[in-house]
Short mmCIF file of C-alpha atoms and ligand atoms in Angstrom, two decimals:
data_model
loop_
_atom_site.label_atom_id
_atom_site.label_comp_id
_atom_site.label_asym_id
_atom_site.label_seq_id
_atom_site.Cartn_x
_atom_site.Cartn_y
_atom_site.Cartn_z
CA MET G 1 -8.53 -15.54 -11.72
CA GLU G 2 -9.50 -12.82 -14.09
CA ALA G 3 -7.60 -12.51 -17.32
CA ILE G 4 -5.27 -9.79 -17.68
CA LYS G 5 -6.86 -8.89 -20.94
CA LYS G 6 -10.26 -8.18 -19.47
CA THR G 7 -8.53 -4.78 -18.28
CA ASP G 8 -7.99 -1.77 -20.44
CA LEU G 9 -4.51 -1.71 -19.48
CA SER G 10 -2.18 -1.81 -22.52
CA LYS G 11 0.81 -4.36 -22.74
CA GLU G 12 3.32 -1.61 -21.85
CA GLU G 13 1.23 -0.59 -19.11
CA ILE G 14 0.96 -4.22 -17.83
CA ILE G 15 4.73 -4.37 -17.90
CA GLN G 16 4.96 -1.27 -15.95
CA ALA G 17 2.63 -2.86 -13.49
CA TYR G 18 4.75 -5.81 -12.91
CA LYS G 19 8.06 -3.54 -12.54
CA TYR G 20 6.14 -1.69 -9.85
CA VAL G 21 5.65 -4.96 -8.14
CA VAL G 22 9.10 -6.15 -8.62
CA ARG G 23 10.47 -2.84 -7.50
CA GLY G 24 8.12 -2.87 -4.23
CA ARG G 25 9.80 -6.24 -3.31
CA ARG G 26 13.21 -5.74 -4.25
CA LEU G 27 13.31 -2.23 -2.36
CA ASP G 28 11.71 -3.73 0.71
CA GLU G 29 14.29 -6.46 0.85
CA ARG G 30 17.06 -3.81 0.39
CA LEU G 31 15.31 -1.72 3.40
CA TRP G 32 15.19 -5.09 5.49
CA GLN G 33 19.04 -5.67 4.83
CA LEU G 34 19.64 -1.91 6.05
CA THR G 35 18.13 -2.41 9.30
CA ARG G 36 19.78 -5.78 9.89
CA ILE G 37 23.45 -3.96 9.16
CA GLY G 38 22.38 -1.17 11.48
CA LYS G 39 22.36 1.67 8.98
CA THR G 40 18.60 2.28 9.40
CA SER G 41 16.53 1.84 12.61
CA PHE G 42 13.07 0.28 11.41
CA ASN G 43 11.25 -1.28 8.38
CA ILE G 44 7.52 -2.55 8.22
CA SER G 45 6.87 -4.60 5.02
CA GLY G 46 4.18 -4.68 2.35
CA GLN G 47 5.82 -7.95 1.09
CA GLY G 48 2.60 -10.15 -0.14
CA ALA G 49 0.50 -7.19 -0.79
CA GLU G 50 2.33 -5.50 -3.74
CA VAL G 51 -0.03 -7.07 -6.57
CA ALA G 52 -2.98 -5.86 -4.73
CA GLN G 53 -1.44 -2.19 -4.28
CA VAL G 54 -0.37 -1.88 -7.58
CA ALA G 55 -3.58 -3.00 -8.89
CA MET G 56 -5.57 -0.65 -6.77
CA SER G 57 -3.33 2.34 -7.36
CA LEU G 58 -3.64 2.16 -11.32
CA ALA G 59 -7.24 2.62 -10.98
CA PHE G 60 -6.85 6.17 -9.74
CA THR G 61 -5.86 9.28 -11.37
CA PRO G 62 -2.89 10.57 -8.78
CA GLU G 63 -2.86 14.27 -10.41
CA LYS G 64 -6.53 14.66 -9.42
CA ASP G 65 -7.38 11.93 -6.65
CA TYR G 66 -6.18 11.78 -2.81
CA PHE G 67 -4.47 8.64 -1.24
CA LEU G 68 -4.23 8.26 2.73
CA PRO G 69 -2.13 5.05 3.09
CA TYR G 70 -0.99 3.18 5.85
CA TYR G 71 2.53 1.87 6.72
CA ARG G 72 2.53 -1.31 4.52
CA ASP G 73 1.72 0.78 1.32
CA MET G 74 5.32 1.55 0.08
CA THR G 75 4.47 0.02 -3.35
CA ALA G 76 1.16 1.73 -3.80
CA SER G 77 2.86 5.16 -2.75
CA MET G 78 5.45 4.52 -5.86
CA VAL G 79 2.62 3.87 -8.19
CA TRP G 80 1.04 7.45 -7.06
CA GLY G 81 4.59 9.06 -7.70
CA MET G 82 7.06 8.34 -4.90
CA THR G 83 10.42 7.08 -6.02
CA ALA G 84 12.67 4.29 -4.37
CA LYS G 85 15.03 7.03 -3.75
CA ASP G 86 12.24 9.04 -1.85
CA ILE G 87 11.20 6.09 0.28
CA LEU G 88 15.16 5.38 0.90
CA LEU G 89 15.35 8.99 1.96
CA GLY G 90 12.77 8.59 4.69
CA SER G 91 14.10 5.07 5.80
CA PHE G 92 17.40 6.99 6.38
CA GLY G 93 15.97 9.89 8.04
CA LYS G 94 17.27 12.58 5.61
CA GLU G 95 16.65 16.10 5.34
CA ALA G 96 15.61 15.66 1.74
CA ASP G 97 12.97 13.08 2.86
CA PRO G 98 9.82 14.11 1.09
CA SER G 99 7.57 12.51 3.27
CA SER G 100 8.68 14.45 6.48
CA HIS G 101 12.32 15.79 6.07
CA GLY G 102 13.27 12.86 8.35
CA ARG G 103 10.88 13.54 11.30
CA GLN G 104 8.34 10.88 11.19
CA MET G 105 9.21 7.24 11.55
CA PRO G 106 10.01 5.46 8.24
CA ASN G 107 7.05 3.84 6.30
CA HIS G 108 5.02 7.09 7.03
CA TYR G 109 4.49 8.12 3.38
CA GLY G 110 3.48 11.58 2.39
CA SER G 111 3.81 13.70 -0.66
CA LYS G 112 1.83 17.17 -1.46
CA ALA G 113 2.95 16.80 -5.05
CA HIS G 114 1.54 13.31 -5.33
CA HIS G 115 -1.52 13.86 -3.41
CA ILE G 116 -0.41 11.37 -0.59
CA VAL G 117 -1.47 12.71 2.89
CA SER G 118 0.67 11.86 5.65
CA GLY G 119 -0.48 9.75 8.39
CA SER G 120 0.16 9.15 12.28
CA SER G 121 1.60 6.33 13.74
CA THR G 122 -1.79 5.63 15.60
CA VAL G 123 -3.46 3.14 13.58
CA SER G 124 -6.64 4.07 11.70
CA THR G 125 -6.52 7.74 12.33
CA GLN G 126 -6.10 8.47 8.57
CA MET G 127 -9.86 6.98 8.27
CA PRO G 128 -11.56 10.11 9.54
CA ILE G 129 -9.23 12.38 7.91
CA ALA G 130 -9.88 10.80 4.79
CA THR G 131 -13.49 11.61 5.19
CA GLY G 132 -12.73 14.89 5.78
CA VAL G 133 -10.76 15.02 2.47
CA ALA G 134 -13.61 13.59 0.66
CA TYR G 135 -16.06 15.85 2.29
CA SER G 136 -14.08 18.74 0.92
CA ALA G 137 -14.54 17.51 -2.55
CA ARG G 138 -18.27 17.87 -1.85
CA LEU G 139 -17.96 21.34 -0.35
CA GLU G 140 -15.83 22.56 -3.13
CA ASN G 141 -17.90 20.87 -5.93
CA ALA G 142 -14.72 19.26 -7.21
CA ASP G 143 -14.57 15.74 -8.80
CA PHE G 144 -11.59 13.90 -6.93
CA VAL G 145 -12.01 10.64 -5.37
CA THR G 146 -10.22 9.70 -1.94
CA VAL G 147 -8.76 6.53 -1.12
CA VAL G 148 -7.92 5.38 2.45
CA THR G 149 -6.24 1.99 3.68
CA THR G 150 -5.64 0.14 6.89
CA GLY G 151 -5.07 -3.19 8.30
CA GLU G 152 -8.15 -5.44 9.51
CA GLY G 153 -7.03 -5.33 13.09
CA SER G 154 -6.96 -1.40 13.29
CA ALA G 155 -10.34 -1.22 11.39
CA ASN G 156 -11.87 -2.45 14.56
CA GLN G 157 -11.12 0.90 16.12
CA GLY G 158 -14.19 3.31 16.81
CA GLU G 159 -12.97 6.10 14.47
CA VAL G 160 -13.16 3.81 11.50
CA ARG G 161 -17.06 3.25 12.05
CA GLU G 162 -17.32 6.97 12.73
CA ALA G 163 -15.47 7.58 9.29
CA MET G 164 -17.66 5.08 7.39
CA ASN G 165 -21.03 6.09 9.24
CA PHE G 166 -20.43 9.93 8.06
CA ALA G 167 -19.20 8.89 4.58
CA GLY G 168 -22.53 6.84 4.16
CA VAL G 169 -24.65 9.71 5.61
CA LYS G 170 -22.93 12.29 3.24
CA HIS G 171 -22.44 9.85 0.27
CA LEU G 172 -19.10 10.60 -0.04
CA PRO G 173 -16.46 9.94 -3.00
CA LEU G 174 -14.73 7.92 -0.94
CA ILE G 175 -12.94 4.09 -0.94
CA PHE G 176 -12.30 2.53 2.36
CA VAL G 177 -9.68 -0.31 1.88
CA ILE G 178 -8.86 -3.06 4.32
CA GLU G 179 -5.68 -4.84 3.42
CA ASN G 180 -6.61 -7.92 5.50
CA ASN G 181 -3.60 -10.10 5.85
CA GLY G 182 -4.77 -12.26 8.71
CA TYR G 183 -2.82 -10.70 11.57
CA ALA G 184 -2.70 -7.79 13.75
CA ILE G 185 1.05 -8.24 14.72
CA SER G 186 0.78 -11.64 16.51
CA VAL G 187 -3.06 -11.81 16.80
CA PRO G 188 -4.91 -14.04 14.20
CA ILE G 189 -8.21 -12.85 12.83
CA GLU G 190 -10.47 -15.51 14.78
CA GLN G 191 -9.55 -13.31 17.56
CA GLN G 192 -10.00 -10.08 16.23
CA TYR G 193 -13.54 -10.18 14.51
CA ALA G 194 -16.25 -12.44 13.91
CA GLY G 195 -18.17 -12.21 10.28
CA ASN G 196 -17.07 -11.30 6.94
CA PHE G 197 -15.49 -8.00 6.92
CA SER G 198 -16.95 -6.12 3.86
CA ASP G 199 -20.49 -7.07 5.07
CA ARG G 200 -20.26 -4.18 7.46
CA ALA G 201 -20.31 -1.56 4.51
CA LYS G 202 -24.01 -2.40 4.36
CA GLY G 203 -24.77 -1.16 7.79
CA TYR G 204 -23.33 2.29 6.84
CA GLY G 205 -25.69 2.40 3.60
CA PHE G 206 -23.08 1.41 0.84
CA SER G 207 -21.69 -1.74 -0.50
CA GLY G 208 -18.72 -3.81 0.32
CA GLU G 209 -16.55 -6.40 -1.69
CA THR G 210 -13.86 -9.09 -0.62
CA ILE G 211 -11.25 -9.73 -3.30
CA ASP G 212 -8.31 -12.08 -3.46
CA GLY G 213 -5.31 -9.71 -3.62
CA SER G 214 -3.34 -11.87 -5.98
CA ASP G 215 -5.93 -11.39 -8.60
CA PHE G 216 -4.50 -8.43 -10.39
CA ALA G 217 -7.23 -7.99 -13.00
CA LYS G 218 -10.00 -8.38 -10.38
CA VAL G 219 -8.54 -5.98 -8.29
CA TYR G 220 -7.91 -3.52 -10.92
CA LEU G 221 -11.53 -3.82 -12.33
CA ALA G 222 -13.42 -3.73 -8.73
CA PHE G 223 -11.39 -0.14 -8.08
CA LYS G 224 -12.08 1.10 -11.72
CA THR G 225 -15.83 0.40 -11.10
CA ALA G 226 -15.48 1.87 -7.48
CA VAL G 227 -13.86 5.20 -8.71
CA ALA G 228 -15.91 5.50 -11.48
CA GLU G 229 -19.19 5.24 -9.24
CA ALA G 230 -17.69 7.50 -6.68
CA ARG G 231 -16.86 10.31 -9.29
CA ALA G 232 -20.31 10.00 -10.70
CA GLY G 233 -21.77 10.66 -7.04
CA LYS G 234 -22.68 7.10 -6.07
CA GLY G 235 -21.16 7.43 -2.84
CA PRO G 236 -18.72 5.50 -0.95
CA LYS G 237 -17.37 1.82 -1.20
CA LEU G 238 -15.49 -0.76 1.22
CA ILE G 239 -13.21 -3.01 -0.60
CA GLU G 240 -11.38 -5.63 1.30
CA LEU G 241 -8.38 -7.15 0.03
CA LYS G 242 -7.19 -10.57 1.01
CA VAL G 243 -3.49 -10.47 0.96
CA GLU G 244 -0.58 -12.29 2.93
CA ARG G 245 2.00 -10.74 5.18
CA LEU G 246 5.18 -12.57 4.09
CA THR G 247 7.23 -10.96 6.81
CA SER G 248 7.26 -10.42 10.38
CA HIS G 249 4.98 -7.52 11.51
CA SER G 250 7.90 -5.12 11.56
CA SER G 251 11.88 -5.50 11.96
CA ASP G 252 11.06 -5.70 15.47
CA ASP G 253 9.37 -9.02 15.95
CA ASP G 254 9.72 -12.48 14.81
CA GLN G 255 6.79 -14.34 13.33
CA SER G 256 8.17 -17.69 14.04
CA VAL G 257 7.30 -17.03 17.51
CA TYR G 258 3.63 -17.09 16.83
CA ARG G 259 2.95 -18.73 13.39
CA SER G 260 3.64 -22.28 12.62
CA LYS G 261 6.64 -23.32 10.38
CA GLU G 262 3.92 -25.07 8.02
CA GLU G 263 1.75 -21.85 7.98
CA ILE G 264 4.66 -19.81 6.92
CA GLU G 265 5.83 -22.30 4.18
CA LEU G 266 2.03 -22.38 2.74
CA MET G 267 2.22 -18.87 2.69
CA LYS G 268 5.29 -18.31 0.82
CA LYS G 269 3.98 -20.79 -1.83
CA GLN G 270 0.92 -18.24 -2.35
CA ASP G 271 3.23 -15.37 -2.87
CA SER G 272 1.45 -13.05 -5.17
CA LEU G 273 4.40 -11.63 -7.17
CA HIS G 274 4.64 -15.27 -8.22
CA ILE G 275 1.56 -15.78 -9.10
CA PHE G 276 1.40 -12.67 -11.12
CA GLN G 277 4.43 -13.35 -12.87
CA LYS G 278 2.98 -17.00 -13.75
CA GLN G 279 -0.17 -15.46 -15.07
CA LEU G 280 1.82 -12.99 -17.07
CA LEU G 281 3.84 -15.59 -18.59
CA GLU G 282 1.03 -18.10 -19.59
CA GLU G 283 -1.07 -14.71 -21.07
CA GLY G 284 1.80 -13.69 -23.16
CA TYR G 285 2.88 -10.42 -21.35
CA LEU G 286 6.12 -11.74 -19.89
CA THR G 287 9.12 -14.10 -20.97
CA PRO G 288 11.78 -15.55 -19.07
CA GLU G 289 14.36 -13.23 -20.66
CA LEU G 290 12.15 -10.27 -19.82
CA ILE G 291 11.78 -11.24 -16.26
CA GLU G 292 15.65 -11.59 -15.94
CA GLU G 293 16.07 -8.04 -17.69
CA ILE G 294 13.54 -6.38 -15.44
CA GLU G 295 15.20 -7.88 -12.56
CA GLN G 296 18.60 -6.50 -13.27
CA GLU G 297 17.08 -3.09 -14.19
CA ILE G 298 15.34 -2.83 -10.90
CA GLN G 299 18.43 -4.11 -8.89
CA GLU G 300 20.71 -1.68 -10.31
CA GLU G 301 17.59 1.00 -9.50
CA VAL G 302 17.75 0.11 -6.13
CA ASN G 303 21.52 -0.01 -5.68
CA THR G 304 21.84 3.41 -7.15
CA ALA G 305 18.79 4.86 -5.02
CA THR G 306 20.41 3.25 -1.82
CA ASP G 307 23.78 4.92 -2.55
CA GLU G 308 22.38 8.32 -3.54
CA ALA G 309 20.25 8.33 -0.47
CA GLU G 310 22.71 7.45 2.05
CA LYS G 311 24.83 10.18 1.04
CA MET G 312 22.46 12.81 1.58
CA PRO G 313 22.84 15.18 4.72
CA ASP G 314 21.00 14.35 7.90
CA PRO G 315 18.69 17.11 9.29
CA LEU G 316 20.40 19.93 11.15
CA ALA G 317 19.32 19.79 14.74
CA SER G 318 18.62 23.48 14.37
CA SER G 319 15.82 22.72 12.10
CA LEU G 320 14.00 20.44 14.61
CA LEU G 321 10.60 22.42 14.92
CA ASP G 322 10.58 23.58 11.19
CA GLU G 323 7.59 22.40 9.41
CA VAL G 324 6.15 21.05 12.54
CA TYR G 325 3.47 23.45 12.36
CA ALA G 326 2.07 24.94 8.98
CA SER G 327 3.18 28.58 8.56
CA ASN G 328 -0.17 29.84 7.38
C1 LIG M 1 -4.07 3.27 18.31
C2 LIG M 1 -2.75 2.07 18.18
N1 LIG M 1 -2.98 1.05 19.06
C3 LIG M 1 -1.85 0.35 18.78
C4 LIG M 1 -1.03 0.32 17.92
C5 LIG M 1 0.19 -0.51 17.83
N2 LIG M 1 0.17 -1.25 16.51
C6 LIG M 1 0.76 -0.81 15.51
S1 LIG M 1 0.35 -1.77 14.09
C7 LIG M 1 -0.70 -2.88 15.10
C8 LIG M 1 -1.37 -4.05 14.35
C9 LIG M 1 -2.13 -3.66 13.14
O1 LIG M 1 -2.77 -4.83 12.73
P1 LIG M 1 -3.53 -4.58 11.28
O2 LIG M 1 -4.49 -3.53 11.42
O3 LIG M 1 -4.10 -6.09 11.04
O4 LIG M 1 -2.34 -4.00 10.09
P2 LIG M 1 -1.22 -4.87 9.74
O5 LIG M 1 -0.01 -4.61 10.50
O6 LIG M 1 -1.50 -6.25 10.04
O7 LIG M 1 -0.99 -4.78 8.12
C10 LIG M 1 -0.55 -2.23 16.36
C11 LIG M 1 -1.52 -2.91 17.33
C12 LIG M 1 -1.01 1.77 17.32
N3 LIG M 1 -0.12 2.12 16.70
N4 LIG M 1 -2.02 2.55 17.35
MG1 LIG M 2 -3.30 -7.14 9.37
#
């Protein structure tokens, strides 16, 4: 594990980072509960990937850079500026949902204000779009960096190769991220691809790296370097983050059908939230008292956000076709 003090983040910023991780976990647990009691229809979780998502996102400047997330990036989207209430508004499908005014499925994050580009449910279609966003930086002579994420299974689709190829040819300021959780729904990696994922970057003329997603400092430092290099005109990068998928694929399946009890138990022992928490205790950033205080603060925040979001009005049927197409 890389020591946290190797980063340029202050103690306050590290505690903030830990809060983002805890907020991501507790909010996701709430979203899960809401599906189970029939108040929302669907959830797909980033539980197990929160540390990696926070460390990655903190390396960007959200006021300037662009993020094209995929459905597990709730915690990352909150680092980019979305609130717990914004996320809940999307899950409840409310008119005030900033992602799509309740038109998209839950977990399709988007916010013009926070430079988060909304995606399609068709996996990995965000990849060539991200290449276009990054190309616009070149055409407009702007110095923003674009980051796009997807899962390792979806990354085997053709458009990902096309996106990487064009980004390599044009030397674009674009960071491709693969959140590799070892499964594409029920299909384990042995049946998805052969070889080491990040080695593929070489074929497109840029470099790739595989990082343990529970190593906060290592992930943060890798992205800091990638962002600085992209901004300096050194071209794209592929970063593969090894993460766990602690939950089933979504609220619509049961992973105990396709993963053994032993595998699930072992994975839960490797929960990155606990690894990060332990490291922060050992390196003196957290105390047991502070952990407890943060838990209570976040739990209250999630409760308030749930109550507020639930009370908001649903979209009117008469507004169904509004904002489907851009007006200009
Ligand atoms: C083009 C397309 N094919 C299939 C699906 C159905 N689908 C949704 S998620 C998923 C698995 C994706 O696995 P992976 O890329 O590893 O991401 P993870 O869910 O593990 O984060 C599939 C097959 C889809 N949404 N779009
Ligand atoms: Mg996967």
